[in-house]
CSV table of C-alpha atoms in Angstrom, one decimal:
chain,number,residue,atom,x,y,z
A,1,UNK,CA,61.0,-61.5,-175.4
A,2,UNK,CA,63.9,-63.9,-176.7
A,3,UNK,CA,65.9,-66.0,-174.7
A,4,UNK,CA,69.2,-68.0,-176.0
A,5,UNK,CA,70.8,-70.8,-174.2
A,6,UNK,CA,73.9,-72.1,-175.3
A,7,UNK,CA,73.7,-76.2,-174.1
A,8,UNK,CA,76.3,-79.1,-175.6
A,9,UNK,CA,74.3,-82.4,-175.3
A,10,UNK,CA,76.1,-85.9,-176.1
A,11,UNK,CA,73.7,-88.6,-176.3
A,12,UNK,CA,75.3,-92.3,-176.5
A,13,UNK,CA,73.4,-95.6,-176.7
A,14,UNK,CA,73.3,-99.1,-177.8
A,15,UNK,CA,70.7,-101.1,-179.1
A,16,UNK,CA,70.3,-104.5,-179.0
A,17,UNK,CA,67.1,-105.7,-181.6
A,18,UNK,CA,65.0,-108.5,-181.9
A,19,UNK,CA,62.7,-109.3,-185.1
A,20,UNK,CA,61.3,-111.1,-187.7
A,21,UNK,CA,61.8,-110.0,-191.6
A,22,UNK,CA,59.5,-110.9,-194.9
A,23,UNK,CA,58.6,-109.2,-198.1
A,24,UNK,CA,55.4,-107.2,-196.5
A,25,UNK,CA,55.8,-106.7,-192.7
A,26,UNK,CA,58.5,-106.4,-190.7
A,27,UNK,CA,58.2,-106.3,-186.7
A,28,UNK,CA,60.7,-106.3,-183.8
A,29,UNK,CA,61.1,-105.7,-180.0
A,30,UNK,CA,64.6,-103.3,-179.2
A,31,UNK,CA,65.6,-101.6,-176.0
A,32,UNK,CA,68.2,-98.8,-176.0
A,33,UNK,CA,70.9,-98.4,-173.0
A,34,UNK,CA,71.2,-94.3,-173.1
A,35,UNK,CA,73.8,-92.5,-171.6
A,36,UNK,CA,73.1,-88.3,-171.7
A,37,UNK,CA,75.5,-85.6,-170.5
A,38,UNK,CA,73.9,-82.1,-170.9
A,39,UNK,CA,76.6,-78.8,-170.3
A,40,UNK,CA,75.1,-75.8,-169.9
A,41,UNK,CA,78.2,-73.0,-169.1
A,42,UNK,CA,79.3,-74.4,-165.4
A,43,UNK,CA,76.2,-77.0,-165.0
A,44,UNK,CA,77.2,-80.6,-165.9
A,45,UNK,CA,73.8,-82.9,-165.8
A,46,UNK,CA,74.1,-86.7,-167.1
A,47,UNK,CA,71.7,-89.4,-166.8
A,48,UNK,CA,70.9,-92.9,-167.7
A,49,UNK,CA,67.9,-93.7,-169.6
A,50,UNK,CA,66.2,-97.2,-170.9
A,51,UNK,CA,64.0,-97.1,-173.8
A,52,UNK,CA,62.1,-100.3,-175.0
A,53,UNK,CA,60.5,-100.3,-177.7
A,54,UNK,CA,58.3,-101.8,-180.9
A,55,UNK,CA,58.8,-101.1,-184.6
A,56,UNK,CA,56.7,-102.0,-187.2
A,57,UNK,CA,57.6,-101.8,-190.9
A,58,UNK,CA,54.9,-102.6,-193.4
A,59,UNK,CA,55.1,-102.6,-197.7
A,60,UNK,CA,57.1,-104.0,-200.0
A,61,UNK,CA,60.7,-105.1,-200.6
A,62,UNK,CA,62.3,-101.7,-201.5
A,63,UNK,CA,60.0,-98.7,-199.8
A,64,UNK,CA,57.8,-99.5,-196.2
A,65,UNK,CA,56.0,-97.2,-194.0
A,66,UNK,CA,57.4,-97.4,-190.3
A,67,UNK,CA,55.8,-97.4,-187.3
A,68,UNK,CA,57.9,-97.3,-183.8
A,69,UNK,CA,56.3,-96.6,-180.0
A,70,UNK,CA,58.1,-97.1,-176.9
A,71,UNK,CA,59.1,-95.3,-173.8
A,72,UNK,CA,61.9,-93.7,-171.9
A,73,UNK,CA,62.8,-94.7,-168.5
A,74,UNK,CA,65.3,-92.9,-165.9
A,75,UNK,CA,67.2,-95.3,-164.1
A,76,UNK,CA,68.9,-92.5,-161.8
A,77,UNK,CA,65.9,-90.6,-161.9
A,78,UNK,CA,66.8,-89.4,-158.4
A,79,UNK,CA,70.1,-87.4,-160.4
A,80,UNK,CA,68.5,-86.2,-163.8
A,81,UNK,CA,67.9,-82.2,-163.4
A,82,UNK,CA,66.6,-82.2,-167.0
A,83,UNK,CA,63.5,-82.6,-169.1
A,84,UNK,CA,62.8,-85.7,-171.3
A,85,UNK,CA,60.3,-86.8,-173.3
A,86,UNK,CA,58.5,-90.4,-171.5
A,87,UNK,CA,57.0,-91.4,-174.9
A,88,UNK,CA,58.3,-92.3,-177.8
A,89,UNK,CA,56.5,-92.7,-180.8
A,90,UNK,CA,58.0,-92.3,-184.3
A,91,UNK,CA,56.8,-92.7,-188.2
A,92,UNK,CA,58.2,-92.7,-191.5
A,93,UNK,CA,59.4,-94.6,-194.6
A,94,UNK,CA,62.2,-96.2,-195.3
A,95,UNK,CA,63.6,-96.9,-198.8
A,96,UNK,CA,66.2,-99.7,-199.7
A,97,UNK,CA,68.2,-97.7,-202.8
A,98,UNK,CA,69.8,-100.9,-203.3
A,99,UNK,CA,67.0,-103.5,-204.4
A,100,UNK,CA,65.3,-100.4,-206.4
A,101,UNK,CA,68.5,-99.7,-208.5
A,102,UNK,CA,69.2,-103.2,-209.2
C-alpha cells in the first residue's frame, strides 16, 4: 500500500544565542521563536512554537564535535492540527575551512 501527500511547509524563526567561546569547548544557551504554516490542498494549519535549547561544541580550533538538546514548545497549542517532534536533540561536527586553509 503507498500513500502520497502533497504538503508545502514554510518554517521561519529567529534565534537569539548566548555563549562562551575558547580553543576546546564551546557552550551556549539559544531559544528559537518559530513560526510554521503547513498547506495541505484546501487545509491551511500554522502554529507558533518555542524551542530552548543547549549546544555544546567540543575539539579544537578548526574541527569540533557538536552536541545540541532542547525542546519544542506550542504556544497556541489549542490551534496546531499537526504533529511535531517535543525533543530536540542534535549531533555533528563542524569544520572552520577558514583557520584549516590558512
Amino acid at each position: 500500500w503507498i500513500s502520497r501527500s502533497d504538503v508545502k511547509l514554510t518554517r521561519f524563526f529567529i534565534q537569539p544565542t548566548l555563549g562562551i567561546t575558547s580553543k576546546v569547548i564551546d557552550f551556549g544557551i539559544s531559544t528559537r521563536f518559530v513560526a510554521v504554516n503547513m498547506v495541505q490542498e484546501t487545509v491551511n494549519n500554522a502554529g507558533f512554537l518555542l524551542e530552548p535549547a543547549v549546544t555544546l561544541k567540543l575539539g579544537w580550533d578548526h574541527i569540533k564535535a557538536v552536541a545540541q538538546v532542547g525542546v519544542s514548545l506550542p504556544l497556541n497549542e489549542t490551534h496546531i492540527e499537526f504533529n511535531y517532534q517535543p525533543f530536540l536533540i542534535s549531533l555533528g561536527l563542524q569544520a572552520n575551512f577558514g583557520k584549516i586553509f590558512q
